[in-house]
Amino acid sequence: MYLIFGRKSMAIVLTAALLIGAVIFAGREFESIQTSSTDINWGLSFGAEGEVPRGNSSAEELKKLDALYVGNTAEKVLYLTFDAGYENGFTPHILDVLKKHNVKATFFLVGNYIKTSPELVKRMVDEGHTVGNHTFTHPDMSKISDKESFEKELGQLSQLYKETVGSEMTKLYRPPQGKFSTDNLKMAQEMGYKTVFWSLAYADWDNDNQPTKEQAFSKLIPRTHNGAVVLLHSTSKTNSEILDELLTKWEEMGYSFDKPENIV
């Protein structure tokens, strides 16, 4: 959990978890979330360049539970999101680049981040970005089956946000490591949250093994598609270095940007 481990330990834990949670599932049929409350790791299967990938739950199934992984596929629009369990020194530059391009992003934060970096959280809000709920302690939420514990994780984070910023948190929820169950999605829905997964990401989370610029672009650009919900980690040195050029490339490809809360 982010509140217990130091930065290096956090990175190790997150790396191990995401290596499972972000696996790309190719050439197989995925189990529907309608049939069971079994634990699920969010995964994607990519086809041809520019096509919307398949998730291991369909957009239609997710929508019934106020959840999503992709936005408006009829238009060249991207939804840029960042996950952050702690501040690694790169967020100020990331915010500078977003401001330069007039792009509004969504930052999914945990309790540790808001406690240790309140001024950055306030800056995000002041500059028009959205802060979403990534839970208070970043646990495996699929292991939480009782409503009280589930609501505590989201409620403590939203309360801390309100105390820090002075306003209510936008009700967007991203399960840590992409781990969830059908019951989790139902509980989030009952709390008024929209659960936000992703349709475009790459291996950017390991701070001890950061991808090169070329590796990052080779994964992100060919897989960019209409309505992509993009997941990047603001703890990534590579992301901080490539973001300006990445946004420029996407703009040259004709893409504009919107926020997940505007997806209907």
Tab-separated table of N, CA and C in Angstrom, residues 77-82 94-108 122-132 170 172 228-232 243 247 250-251 255-263:
chain	number	residue	atom	x	y	z
A	77	VAL	N	-11.011	12.033	-30.735
A	77	VAL	CA	-10.890	12.631	-29.403
A	77	VAL	C	-10.172	11.646	-28.487
A	78	LEU	N	-9.317	12.170	-27.608
A	78	LEU	CA	-8.593	11.370	-26.628
A	78	LEU	C	-8.926	11.877	-25.235
A	79	TYR	N	-8.873	10.969	-24.274
A	79	TYR	CA	-9.139	11.297	-22.876
A	79	TYR	C	-7.867	10.959	-22.096
A	80	LEU	N	-7.111	11.977	-21.725
A	80	LEU	CA	-5.795	11.786	-21.123
A	80	LEU	C	-5.911	11.679	-19.610
A	81	THR	N	-5.434	10.556	-19.061
A	81	THR	CA	-5.485	10.350	-17.613
A	81	THR	C	-4.107	9.955	-17.102
A	82	PHE	N	-3.834	10.338	-15.856
A	82	PHE	CA	-2.589	9.980	-15.178
A	82	PHE	C	-2.928	9.309	-13.861
A	94	ILE	N	4.934	18.171	-16.085
A	94	ILE	CA	3.778	17.641	-16.810
A	94	ILE	C	2.662	18.679	-16.866
A	95	LEU	N	2.416	19.353	-15.749
A	95	LEU	CA	1.389	20.400	-15.730
A	95	LEU	C	1.770	21.565	-16.637
A	96	ASP	N	3.051	21.901	-16.676
A	96	ASP	CA	3.513	22.970	-17.578
A	96	ASP	C	3.218	22.616	-19.031
A	97	VAL	N	3.492	21.368	-19.409
A	97	VAL	CA	3.270	20.929	-20.788
A	97	VAL	C	1.779	20.908	-21.113
A	98	LEU	N	0.970	20.416	-20.188
A	98	LEU	CA	-0.472	20.411	-20.414
A	98	LEU	C	-1.001	21.833	-20.615
A	99	LYS	N	-0.475	22.748	-19.823
A	99	LYS	CA	-0.887	24.152	-19.960
A	99	LYS	C	-0.475	24.712	-21.304
A	100	LYS	N	0.724	24.394	-21.746
A	100	LYS	CA	1.224	24.854	-23.046
A	100	LYS	C	0.299	24.413	-24.177
A	101	HIS	N	-0.207	23.189	-24.091
A	101	HIS	CA	-1.067	22.644	-25.149
A	101	HIS	C	-2.550	22.868	-24.868
A	102	ASN	N	-2.863	23.498	-23.758
A	102	ASN	CA	-4.248	23.728	-23.351
A	102	ASN	C	-5.031	22.415	-23.313
A	103	VAL	N	-4.402	21.394	-22.745
A	103	VAL	CA	-5.028	20.086	-22.598
A	103	VAL	C	-5.410	19.883	-21.132
A	104	LYS	N	-6.640	19.500	-20.900
A	104	LYS	CA	-7.107	19.220	-19.550
A	104	LYS	C	-7.095	17.703	-19.327
A	105	ALA	N	-6.424	17.268	-18.286
A	105	ALA	CA	-6.271	15.847	-18.008
A	105	ALA	C	-7.004	15.476	-16.726
A	106	THR	N	-7.028	14.187	-16.449
A	106	THR	CA	-7.596	13.673	-15.202
A	106	THR	C	-6.511	12.934	-14.448
A	107	PHE	N	-6.310	13.289	-13.183
A	107	PHE	CA	-5.303	12.666	-12.337
A	107	PHE	C	-5.997	11.799	-11.294
A	108	PHE	N	-5.741	10.496	-11.336
A	108	PHE	CA	-6.289	9.587	-10.335
A	108	PHE	C	-5.267	9.459	-9.208
A	122	LYS	N	-3.868	21.216	-5.593
A	122	LYS	CA	-4.569	22.482	-5.784
A	122	LYS	C	-4.246	23.074	-7.152
A	123	ARG	N	-2.994	22.927	-7.580
A	123	ARG	CA	-2.618	23.449	-8.900
A	123	ARG	C	-3.380	22.708	-9.998
A	124	MET	N	-3.493	21.392	-9.869
A	124	MET	CA	-4.257	20.623	-10.854
A	124	MET	C	-5.652	21.201	-11.005
A	125	VAL	N	-6.306	21.418	-9.880
A	125	VAL	CA	-7.681	21.914	-9.896
A	125	VAL	C	-7.745	23.337	-10.435
A	126	ASP	N	-6.830	24.191	-9.993
A	126	ASP	CA	-6.813	25.587	-10.434
A	126	ASP	C	-6.614	25.705	-11.943
A	127	GLU	N	-5.880	24.751	-12.517
A	127	GLU	CA	-5.589	24.813	-13.954
A	127	GLU	C	-6.589	24.019	-14.790
A	128	GLY	N	-7.679	23.601	-14.163
A	128	GLY	CA	-8.783	23.012	-14.915
A	128	GLY	C	-8.745	21.518	-15.096
A	129	HIS	N	-7.824	20.842	-14.423
A	129	HIS	CA	-7.767	19.387	-14.508
A	129	HIS	C	-8.738	18.772	-13.507
A	130	THR	N	-9.037	17.504	-13.702
A	130	THR	CA	-9.915	16.764	-12.805
A	130	THR	C	-9.081	15.838	-11.933
A	131	VAL	N	-9.450	15.720	-10.671
A	131	VAL	CA	-8.829	14.734	-9.779
A	131	VAL	C	-9.855	13.644	-9.524
A	132	GLY	N	-9.449	12.399	-9.824
A	132	GLY	CA	-10.326	11.255	-9.641
A	132	GLY	C	-9.882	10.396	-8.461
A	170	THR	N	-14.864	15.136	-8.106
A	170	THR	CA	-15.614	14.566	-9.220
A	170	THR	C	-15.678	13.052	-9.047
A	172	LEU	N	-15.263	10.115	-10.250
A	172	LEU	CA	-14.620	9.185	-11.169
A	172	LEU	C	-13.737	8.264	-10.345
A	228	ALA	N	-9.872	7.015	-27.400
A	228	ALA	CA	-8.965	6.328	-26.486
A	228	ALA	C	-8.921	6.999	-25.119
A	229	VAL	N	-9.103	6.194	-24.083
A	229	VAL	CA	-8.845	6.636	-22.713
A	229	VAL	C	-7.398	6.248	-22.432
A	230	VAL	N	-6.532	7.243	-22.347
A	230	VAL	CA	-5.088	7.024	-22.241
A	230	VAL	C	-4.679	6.991	-20.771
A	231	LEU	N	-3.965	5.950	-20.391
A	231	LEU	CA	-3.407	5.857	-19.040
A	231	LEU	C	-1.897	6.030	-19.097
A	232	LEU	N	-1.405	7.071	-18.433
A	232	LEU	CA	0.024	7.287	-18.236
A	232	LEU	C	0.273	7.431	-16.739
A	243	LEU	N	6.178	14.060	-23.150
A	243	LEU	CA	4.793	14.526	-23.201
A	243	LEU	C	4.582	15.648	-24.204
A	247	LEU	N	2.013	15.019	-27.235
A	247	LEU	CA	0.809	15.817	-27.469
A	247	LEU	C	0.844	16.461	-28.850
A	250	TRP	N	-0.051	13.820	-31.434
A	250	TRP	CA	-1.491	13.553	-31.434
A	250	TRP	C	-2.259	14.704	-32.078
A	251	GLU	N	-1.846	15.921	-31.797
A	251	GLU	CA	-2.510	17.085	-32.411
A	251	GLU	C	-2.315	17.080	-33.916
A	255	TYR	N	-6.175	14.883	-33.446
A	255	TYR	CA	-6.915	14.593	-32.222
A	255	TYR	C	-7.102	15.834	-31.356
A	256	SER	N	-8.258	15.878	-30.702
A	256	SER	CA	-8.518	16.872	-29.662
A	256	SER	C	-8.649	16.091	-28.355
A	257	PHE	N	-8.891	16.814	-27.238
A	257	PHE	CA	-8.882	16.185	-25.928
A	257	PHE	C	-10.136	16.540	-25.143
A	258	ASP	N	-10.584	15.592	-24.366
A	258	ASP	CA	-11.752	15.798	-23.503
A	258	ASP	C	-11.521	15.034	-22.206
A	259	LYS	N	-12.480	15.109	-21.294
A	259	LYS	CA	-12.361	14.448	-20.000
A	259	LYS	C	-13.319	13.273	-19.899
A	260	PRO	N	-12.937	12.235	-19.138
A	260	PRO	CA	-13.805	11.058	-19.003
A	260	PRO	C	-15.201	11.359	-18.461
A	261	GLU	N	-15.327	12.404	-17.624
A	261	GLU	CA	-16.647	12.694	-17.072
A	261	GLU	C	-17.648	13.145	-18.148
A	262	ASN	N	-17.122	13.506	-19.340
A	262	ASN	CA	-17.984	13.942	-20.430
A	262	ASN	C	-18.379	12.803	-21.363
A	263	ILE	N	-17.908	11.587	-21.075
A	263	ILE	CA	-18.283	10.433	-21.874
A	263	ILE	C	-19.673	9.967	-21.449
